Tab-separated table of C-alpha atoms in Angstrom:
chain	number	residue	atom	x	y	z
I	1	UNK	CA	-7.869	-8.845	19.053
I	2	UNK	CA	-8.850	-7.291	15.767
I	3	UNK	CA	-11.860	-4.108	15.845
I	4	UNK	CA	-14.226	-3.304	13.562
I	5	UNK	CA	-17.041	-4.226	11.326
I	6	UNK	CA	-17.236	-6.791	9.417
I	7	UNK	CA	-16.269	-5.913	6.031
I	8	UNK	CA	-17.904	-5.937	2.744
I	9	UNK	CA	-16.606	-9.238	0.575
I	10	UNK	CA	-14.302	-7.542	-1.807
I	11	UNK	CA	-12.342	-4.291	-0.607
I	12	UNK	CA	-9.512	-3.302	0.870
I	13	UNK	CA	-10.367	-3.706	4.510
I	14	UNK	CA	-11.596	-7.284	3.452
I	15	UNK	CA	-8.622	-8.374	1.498
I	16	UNK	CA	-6.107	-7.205	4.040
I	17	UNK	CA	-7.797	-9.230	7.091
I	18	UNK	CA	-8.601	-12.321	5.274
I	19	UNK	CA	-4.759	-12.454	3.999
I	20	UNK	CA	-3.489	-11.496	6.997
I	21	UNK	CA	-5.562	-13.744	9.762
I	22	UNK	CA	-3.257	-16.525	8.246
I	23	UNK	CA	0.130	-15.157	8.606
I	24	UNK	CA	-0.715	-14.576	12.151
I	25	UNK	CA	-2.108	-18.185	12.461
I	26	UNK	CA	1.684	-19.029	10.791
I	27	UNK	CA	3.372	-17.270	13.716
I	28	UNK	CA	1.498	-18.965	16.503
I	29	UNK	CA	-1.164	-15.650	17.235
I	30	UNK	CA	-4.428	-16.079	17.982
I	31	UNK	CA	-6.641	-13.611	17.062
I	32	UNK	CA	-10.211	-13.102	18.651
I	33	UNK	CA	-12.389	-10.802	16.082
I	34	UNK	CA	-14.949	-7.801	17.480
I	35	UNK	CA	-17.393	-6.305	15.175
I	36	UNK	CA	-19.565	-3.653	15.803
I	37	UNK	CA	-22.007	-4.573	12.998
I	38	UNK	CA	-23.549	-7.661	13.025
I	39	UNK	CA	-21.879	-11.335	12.994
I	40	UNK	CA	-22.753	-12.893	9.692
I	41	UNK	CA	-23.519	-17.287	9.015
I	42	UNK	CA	-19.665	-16.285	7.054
I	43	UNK	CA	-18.198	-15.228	9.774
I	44	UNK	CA	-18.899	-17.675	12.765
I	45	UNK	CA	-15.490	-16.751	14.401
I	46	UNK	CA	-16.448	-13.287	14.929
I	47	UNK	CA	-17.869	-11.931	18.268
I	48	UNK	CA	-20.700	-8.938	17.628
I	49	UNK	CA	-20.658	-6.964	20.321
I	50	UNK	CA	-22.612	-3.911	18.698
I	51	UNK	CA	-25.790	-4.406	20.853
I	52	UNK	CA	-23.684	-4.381	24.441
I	53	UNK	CA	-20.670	-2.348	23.393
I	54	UNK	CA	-20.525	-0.602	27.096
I	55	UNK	CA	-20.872	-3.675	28.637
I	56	UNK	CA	-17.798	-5.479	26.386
I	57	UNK	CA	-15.388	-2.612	26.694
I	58	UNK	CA	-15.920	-2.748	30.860
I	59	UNK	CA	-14.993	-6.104	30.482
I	60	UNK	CA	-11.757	-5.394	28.458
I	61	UNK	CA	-11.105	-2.477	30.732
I	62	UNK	CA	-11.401	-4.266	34.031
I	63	UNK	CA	-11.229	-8.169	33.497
I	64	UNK	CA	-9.375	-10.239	31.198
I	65	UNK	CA	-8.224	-8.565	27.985
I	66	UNK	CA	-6.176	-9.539	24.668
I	67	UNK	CA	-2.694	-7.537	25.272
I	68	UNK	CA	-2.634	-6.827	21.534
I	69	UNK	CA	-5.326	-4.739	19.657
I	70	UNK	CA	-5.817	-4.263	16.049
I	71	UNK	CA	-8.286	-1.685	15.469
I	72	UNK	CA	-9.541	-1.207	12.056
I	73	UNK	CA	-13.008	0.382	12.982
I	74	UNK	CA	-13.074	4.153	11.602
I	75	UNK	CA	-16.047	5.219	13.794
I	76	UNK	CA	-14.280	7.636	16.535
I	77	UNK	CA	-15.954	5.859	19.632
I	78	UNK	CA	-14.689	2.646	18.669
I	79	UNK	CA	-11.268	4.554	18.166
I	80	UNK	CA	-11.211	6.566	21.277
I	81	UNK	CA	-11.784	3.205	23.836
I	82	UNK	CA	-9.157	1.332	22.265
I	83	UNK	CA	-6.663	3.991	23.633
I	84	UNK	CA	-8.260	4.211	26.542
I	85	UNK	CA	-7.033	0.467	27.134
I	86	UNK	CA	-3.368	1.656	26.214
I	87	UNK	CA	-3.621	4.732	28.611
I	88	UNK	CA	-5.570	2.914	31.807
I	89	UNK	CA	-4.315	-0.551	30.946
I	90	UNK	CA	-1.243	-0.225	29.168
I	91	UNK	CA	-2.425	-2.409	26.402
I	92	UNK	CA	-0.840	-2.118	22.935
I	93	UNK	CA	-3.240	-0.622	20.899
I	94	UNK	CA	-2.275	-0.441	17.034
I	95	UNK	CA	-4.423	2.143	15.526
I	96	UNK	CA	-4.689	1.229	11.100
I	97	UNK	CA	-5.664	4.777	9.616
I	98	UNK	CA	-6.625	3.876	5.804
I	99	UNK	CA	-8.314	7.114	4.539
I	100	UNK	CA	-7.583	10.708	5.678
I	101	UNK	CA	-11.080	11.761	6.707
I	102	UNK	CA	-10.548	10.034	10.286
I	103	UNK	CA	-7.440	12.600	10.490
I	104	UNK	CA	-9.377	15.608	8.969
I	105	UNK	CA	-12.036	15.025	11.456
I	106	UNK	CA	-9.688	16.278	14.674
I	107	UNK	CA	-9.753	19.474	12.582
I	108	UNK	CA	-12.300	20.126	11.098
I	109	UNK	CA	-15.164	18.538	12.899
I	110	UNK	CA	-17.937	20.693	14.379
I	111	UNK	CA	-18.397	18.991	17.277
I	112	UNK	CA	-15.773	20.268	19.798
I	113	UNK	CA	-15.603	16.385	21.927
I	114	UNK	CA	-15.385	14.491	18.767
I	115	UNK	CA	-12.194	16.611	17.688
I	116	UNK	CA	-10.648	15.758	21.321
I	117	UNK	CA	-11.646	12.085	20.803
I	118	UNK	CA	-9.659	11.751	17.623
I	119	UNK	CA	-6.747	13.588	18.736
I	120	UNK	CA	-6.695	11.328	21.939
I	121	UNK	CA	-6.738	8.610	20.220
I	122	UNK	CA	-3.946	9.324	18.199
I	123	UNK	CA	-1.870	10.631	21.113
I	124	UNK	CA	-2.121	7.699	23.291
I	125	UNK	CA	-2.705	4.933	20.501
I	126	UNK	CA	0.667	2.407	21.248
I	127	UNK	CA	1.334	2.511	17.138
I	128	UNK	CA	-0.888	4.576	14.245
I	129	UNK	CA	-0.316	2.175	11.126
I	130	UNK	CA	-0.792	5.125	8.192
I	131	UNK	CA	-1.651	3.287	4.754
I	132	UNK	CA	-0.006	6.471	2.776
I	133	UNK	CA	2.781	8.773	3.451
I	134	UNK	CA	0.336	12.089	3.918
I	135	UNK	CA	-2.329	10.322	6.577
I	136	UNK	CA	1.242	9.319	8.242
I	137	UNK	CA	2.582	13.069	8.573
I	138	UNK	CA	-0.728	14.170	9.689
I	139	UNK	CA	-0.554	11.247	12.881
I	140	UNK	CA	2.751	12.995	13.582
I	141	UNK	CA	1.534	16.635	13.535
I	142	UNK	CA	-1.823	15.594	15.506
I	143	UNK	CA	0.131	14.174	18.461
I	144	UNK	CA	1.193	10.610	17.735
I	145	UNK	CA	3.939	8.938	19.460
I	146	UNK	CA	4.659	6.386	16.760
I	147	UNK	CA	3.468	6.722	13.209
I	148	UNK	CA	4.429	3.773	10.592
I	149	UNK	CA	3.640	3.405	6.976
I	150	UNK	CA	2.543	0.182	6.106
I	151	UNK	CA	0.372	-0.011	3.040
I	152	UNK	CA	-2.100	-2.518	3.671
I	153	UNK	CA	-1.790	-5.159	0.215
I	154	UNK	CA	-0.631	-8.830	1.350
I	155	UNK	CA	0.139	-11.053	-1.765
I	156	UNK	CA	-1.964	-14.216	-2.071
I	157	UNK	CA	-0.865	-17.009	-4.728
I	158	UNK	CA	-3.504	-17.083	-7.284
I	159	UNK	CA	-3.433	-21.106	-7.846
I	160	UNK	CA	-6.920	-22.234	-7.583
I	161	UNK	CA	-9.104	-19.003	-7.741
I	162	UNK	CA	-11.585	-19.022	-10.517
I	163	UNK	CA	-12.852	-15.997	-12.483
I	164	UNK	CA	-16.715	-15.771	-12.256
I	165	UNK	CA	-19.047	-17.270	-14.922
I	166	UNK	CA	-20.407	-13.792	-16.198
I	167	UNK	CA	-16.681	-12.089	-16.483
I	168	UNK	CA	-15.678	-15.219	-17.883
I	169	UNK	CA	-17.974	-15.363	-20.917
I	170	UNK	CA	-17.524	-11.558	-21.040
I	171	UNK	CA	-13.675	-11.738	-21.443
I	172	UNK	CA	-13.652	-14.743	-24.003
I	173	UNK	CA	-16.336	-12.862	-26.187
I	174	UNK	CA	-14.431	-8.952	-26.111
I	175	UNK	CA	-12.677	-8.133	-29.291
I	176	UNK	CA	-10.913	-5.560	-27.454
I	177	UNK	CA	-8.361	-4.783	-24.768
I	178	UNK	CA	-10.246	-5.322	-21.476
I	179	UNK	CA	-9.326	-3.150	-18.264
I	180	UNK	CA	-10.426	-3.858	-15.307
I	181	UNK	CA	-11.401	-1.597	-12.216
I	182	UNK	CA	-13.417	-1.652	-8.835
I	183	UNK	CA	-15.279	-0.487	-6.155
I	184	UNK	CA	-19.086	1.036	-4.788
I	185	UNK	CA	-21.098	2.626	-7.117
I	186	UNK	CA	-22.920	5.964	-6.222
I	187	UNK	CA	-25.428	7.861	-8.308
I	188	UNK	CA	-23.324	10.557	-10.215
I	189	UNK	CA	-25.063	13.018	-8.520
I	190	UNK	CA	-23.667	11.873	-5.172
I	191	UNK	CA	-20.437	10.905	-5.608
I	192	UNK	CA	-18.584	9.074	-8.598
I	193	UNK	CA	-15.228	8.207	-6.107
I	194	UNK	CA	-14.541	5.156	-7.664
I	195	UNK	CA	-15.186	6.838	-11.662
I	196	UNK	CA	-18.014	4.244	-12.963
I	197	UNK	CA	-19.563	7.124	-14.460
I	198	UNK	CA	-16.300	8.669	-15.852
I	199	UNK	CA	-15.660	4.944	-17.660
I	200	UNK	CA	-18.755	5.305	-19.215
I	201	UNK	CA	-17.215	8.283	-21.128
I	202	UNK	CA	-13.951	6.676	-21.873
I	203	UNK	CA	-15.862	3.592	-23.525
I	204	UNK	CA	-17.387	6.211	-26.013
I	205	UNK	CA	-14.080	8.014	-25.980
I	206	UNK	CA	-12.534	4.984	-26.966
I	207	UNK	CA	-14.270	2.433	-29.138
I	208	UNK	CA	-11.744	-0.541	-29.355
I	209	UNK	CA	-11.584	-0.578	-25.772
I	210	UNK	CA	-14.046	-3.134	-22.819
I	211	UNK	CA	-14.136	-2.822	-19.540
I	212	UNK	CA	-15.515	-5.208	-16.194
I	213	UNK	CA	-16.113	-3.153	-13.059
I	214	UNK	CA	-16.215	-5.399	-9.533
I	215	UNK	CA	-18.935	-3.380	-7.822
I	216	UNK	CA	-19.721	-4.120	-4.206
I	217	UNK	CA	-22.530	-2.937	-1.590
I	218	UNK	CA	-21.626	-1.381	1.317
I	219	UNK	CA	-23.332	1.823	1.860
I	220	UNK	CA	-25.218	2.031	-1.464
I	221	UNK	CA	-27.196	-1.032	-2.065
I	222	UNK	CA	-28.444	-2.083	-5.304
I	223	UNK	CA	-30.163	0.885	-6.360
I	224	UNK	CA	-27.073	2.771	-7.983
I	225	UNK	CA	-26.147	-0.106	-9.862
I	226	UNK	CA	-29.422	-0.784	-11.554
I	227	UNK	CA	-29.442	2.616	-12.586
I	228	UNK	CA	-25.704	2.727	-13.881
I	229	UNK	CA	-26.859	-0.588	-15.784
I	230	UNK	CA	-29.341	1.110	-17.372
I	231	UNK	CA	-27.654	3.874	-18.317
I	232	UNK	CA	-24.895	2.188	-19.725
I	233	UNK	CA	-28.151	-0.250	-22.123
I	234	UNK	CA	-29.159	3.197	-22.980
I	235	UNK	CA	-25.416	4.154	-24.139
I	236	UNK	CA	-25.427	0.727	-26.310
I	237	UNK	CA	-22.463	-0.057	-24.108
I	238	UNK	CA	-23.699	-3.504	-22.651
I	239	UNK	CA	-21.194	-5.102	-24.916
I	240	UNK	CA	-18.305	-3.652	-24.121
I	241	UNK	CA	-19.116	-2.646	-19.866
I	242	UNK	CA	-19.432	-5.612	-17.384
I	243	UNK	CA	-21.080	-4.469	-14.057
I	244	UNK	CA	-20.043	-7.721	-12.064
I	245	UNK	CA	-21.394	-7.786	-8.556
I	246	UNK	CA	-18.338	-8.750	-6.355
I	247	UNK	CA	-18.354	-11.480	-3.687
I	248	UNK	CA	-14.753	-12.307	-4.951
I	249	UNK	CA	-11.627	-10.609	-5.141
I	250	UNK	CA	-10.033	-9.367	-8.057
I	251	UNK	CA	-6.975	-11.453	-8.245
I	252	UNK	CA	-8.238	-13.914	-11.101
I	253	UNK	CA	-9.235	-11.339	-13.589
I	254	UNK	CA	-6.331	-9.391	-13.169
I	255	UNK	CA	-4.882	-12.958	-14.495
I	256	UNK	CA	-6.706	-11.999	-17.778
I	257	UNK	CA	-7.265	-8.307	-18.143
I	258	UNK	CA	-5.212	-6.374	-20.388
I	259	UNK	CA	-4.808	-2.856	-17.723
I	260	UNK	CA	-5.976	-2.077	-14.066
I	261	UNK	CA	-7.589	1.613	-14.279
I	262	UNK	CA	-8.195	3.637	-11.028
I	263	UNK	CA	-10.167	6.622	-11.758
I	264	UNK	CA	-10.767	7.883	-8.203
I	265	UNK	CA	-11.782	11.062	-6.856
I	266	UNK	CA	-9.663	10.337	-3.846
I	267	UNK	CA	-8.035	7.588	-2.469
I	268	UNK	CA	-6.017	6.235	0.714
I	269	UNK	CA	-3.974	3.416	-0.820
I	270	UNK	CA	-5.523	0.870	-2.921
I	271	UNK	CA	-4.430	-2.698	-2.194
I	272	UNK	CA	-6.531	-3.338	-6.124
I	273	UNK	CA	-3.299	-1.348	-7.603
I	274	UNK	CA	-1.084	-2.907	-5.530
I	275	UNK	CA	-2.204	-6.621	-6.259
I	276	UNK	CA	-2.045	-5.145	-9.914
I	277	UNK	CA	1.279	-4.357	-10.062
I	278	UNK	CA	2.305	-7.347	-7.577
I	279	UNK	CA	1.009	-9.592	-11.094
I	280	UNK	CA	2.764	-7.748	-13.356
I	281	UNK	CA	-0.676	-5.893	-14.444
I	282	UNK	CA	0.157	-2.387	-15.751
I	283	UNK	CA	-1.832	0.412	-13.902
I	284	UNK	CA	-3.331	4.022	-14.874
I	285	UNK	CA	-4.738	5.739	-11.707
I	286	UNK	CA	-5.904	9.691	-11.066
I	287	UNK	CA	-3.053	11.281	-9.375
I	288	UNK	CA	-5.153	12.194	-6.176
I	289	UNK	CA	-2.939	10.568	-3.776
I	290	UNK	CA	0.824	9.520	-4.274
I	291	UNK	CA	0.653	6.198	-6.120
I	292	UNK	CA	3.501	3.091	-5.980
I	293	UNK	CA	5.973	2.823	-8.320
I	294	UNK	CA	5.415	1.749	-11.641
I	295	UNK	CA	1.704	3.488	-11.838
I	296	UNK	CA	0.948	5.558	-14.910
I	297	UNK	CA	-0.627	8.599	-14.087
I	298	UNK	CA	-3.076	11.631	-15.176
I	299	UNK	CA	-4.953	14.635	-12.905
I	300	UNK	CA	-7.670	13.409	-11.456
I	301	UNK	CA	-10.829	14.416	-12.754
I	302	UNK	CA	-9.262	15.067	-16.344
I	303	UNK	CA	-10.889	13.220	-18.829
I	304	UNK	CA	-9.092	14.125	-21.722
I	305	UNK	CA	-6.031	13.142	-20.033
I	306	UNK	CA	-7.650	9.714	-19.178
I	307	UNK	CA	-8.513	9.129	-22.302
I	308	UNK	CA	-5.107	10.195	-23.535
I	309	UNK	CA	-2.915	7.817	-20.819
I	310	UNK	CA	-5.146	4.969	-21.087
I	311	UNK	CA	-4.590	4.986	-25.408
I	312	UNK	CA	-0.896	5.590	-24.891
I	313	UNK	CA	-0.314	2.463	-22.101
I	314	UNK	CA	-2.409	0.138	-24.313
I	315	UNK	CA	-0.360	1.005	-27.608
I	316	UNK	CA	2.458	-0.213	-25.732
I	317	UNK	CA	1.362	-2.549	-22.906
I	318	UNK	CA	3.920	-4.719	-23.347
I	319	UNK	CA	6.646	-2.631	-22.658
I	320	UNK	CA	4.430	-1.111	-19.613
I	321	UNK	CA	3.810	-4.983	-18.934
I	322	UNK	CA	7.612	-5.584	-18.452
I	323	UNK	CA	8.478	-2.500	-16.308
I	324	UNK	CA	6.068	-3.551	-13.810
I	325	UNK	CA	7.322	-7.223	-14.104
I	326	UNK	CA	10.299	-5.685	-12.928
I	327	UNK	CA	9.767	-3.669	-9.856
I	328	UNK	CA	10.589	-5.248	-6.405
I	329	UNK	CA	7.973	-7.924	-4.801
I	330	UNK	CA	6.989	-6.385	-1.514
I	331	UNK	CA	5.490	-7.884	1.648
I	332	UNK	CA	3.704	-5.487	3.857
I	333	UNK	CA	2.680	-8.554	6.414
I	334	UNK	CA	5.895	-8.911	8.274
I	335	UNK	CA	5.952	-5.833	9.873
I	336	UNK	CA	1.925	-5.607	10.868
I	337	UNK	CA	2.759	-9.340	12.193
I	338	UNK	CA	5.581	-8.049	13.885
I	339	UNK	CA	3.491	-5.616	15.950
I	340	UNK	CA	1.670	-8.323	17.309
């Protein structure tokens, strides 16, 4: 059984069920899907069972119950009853931690029962799947019994994926190097975490350079991107700064993009760098979590420094293209399959 909500069409969470669901399906699993938001037309094979959640975990807890769980849901509750299955039921419960804030909340939360919830949760999880090295030492110092790291990317072969219309004309009609980044946008007021504010001022930092952002909705809506799209007419930038909104993954236009940039406040571990480097993509990314092998990095929140890394890997992105050609092909599905 796999927990959680439904997830947005291009992300992280997204990429790593939809690629993994199959592997499973190779290895004879079968895999019955629970989300706690609502079941989409997209998603027929999913069960919803926000509306009665009480009434499907008393089934799972006392009647017939999958003896494998895959919880991806961050929201403690969700969290919390999964290892209550392990401890009353002795169900193996794999617990997939893919930001810190889950762990920071056992800390530093005010309420005193949600702090016990996470930390029982961790204790008496079967297996706490860490996407990064630091979320994985704080499982172990919180109680865990078994931490692994497993990032979450799972290479797909690219052969018949498409790039969509608008990036397409955009890429044929650029002059320049294009990079190519991702994720929500927020108001810069808010909370720039995935930088497409801070692009903005590398585009003017850097005039011989275009970029196409994959922006998807999840908490946001529409409203922050209208606004970044108008700010970025008002910059005289529309030539030169896509705002494509994602129901795809990246994959294709890494295919034709010149450099992956991550400019992110903070980060767990981004399958978008991962699938980068997997292509042979060169990567620059803010150095506010450890980053794979072969990334080029600069201090997050440094402009100048941006500005400064992404010139120096584009002089010379051939040679950056070849090192990353040349780093090892990993497969972080076998051992998330072999938990099952």
């Amino acid at each position: 059984a796999v927990w959680g909500r439904i997830p947005p069409p291009i992300g992280g969470m997204a990429l790593h069920l939809r690629r993994l669901l199959p592997r499973l399906a190779e290895a004879g699993i079968t895999v019955q899907m629970y989300s706690v938001g609502r079941k989409t037309p997209e998603h027929p094979q999913v069960r919803e069972v926000s509306d009665h959640r009480l009434v499907w975990f008393a089934g799972l807890l006392f009647g017939a119950c999958e003896p494998v769980h895959y919880v991806f849901s961050a929201d403690t509750r969700a969290q919390f009853a999964a290892s209550m299955l392990a401890c009353l039921r002795g169900t193996r419960v794999v617990l997939r931690v893919g930001d810190g804030e889950i762990l920071a909340l056992a800390a530093d939360s005010t309420s005193f029962i949600q702090r016990r919830m996470v930390r029982f949760a961790l204790r008496h999880a079967t297996v706490v799947v860490g996407v990064n090295e630091k979320i994985c030492a704080k499982a172990v110092s919180l109680g865990a019994k078994r931490v692994i790291h497993v990032p979450g990317f799972i290479p797909e072969v690219p052969e018949g994926k498409s790039v969509p219309e608008d990036v397409d004309r955009f890429l044929k009609a650029s002059r320049y190097p294009v990079m190519l980044a991702s994720g929500e946008i927020f108001d810069p007021d808010d909370d720039d975490l995935y930088g497409a504010y801070k692009l903005l001022g590398l585009l003017e930092r850097i005039p011989k350079l275009s970029l196409v952002f994959f922006a998807y909705r999840i908490t946001c809506g529409a409203g922050a991107q209208e606004r970044l799209i108008e700010e970025i007419a008002r910059r005289c930038l529309q030539d030169r700064y896509l705002i494509h909104r994602s129901t795809t993954d990246l994959l294709p236009a890494m295919l034709r993009c010149d450099l992956l940039v991550r400019p992110t406040r903070s980060d767990g571990d981004s399958n978008a760098v991962r699938e980068a480097l997997h292509l042979g993509l060169p990567v620059v990314a803010s150095d506010c979590a450890k980053r794979p092998e072969g990334v080029v990095t600069f201090p997050a929140g440094d402009m100048g420094a941006f500005k400064e890394t992404v010139s120096r890997v584009l002089d010379d992105r051939e040679r950056h293209r070849e090192r990353v050609r040349s780093l090892p092909k990993l497969d972080h599905a076998k051992p998330i399959v072999e938990l099952f």
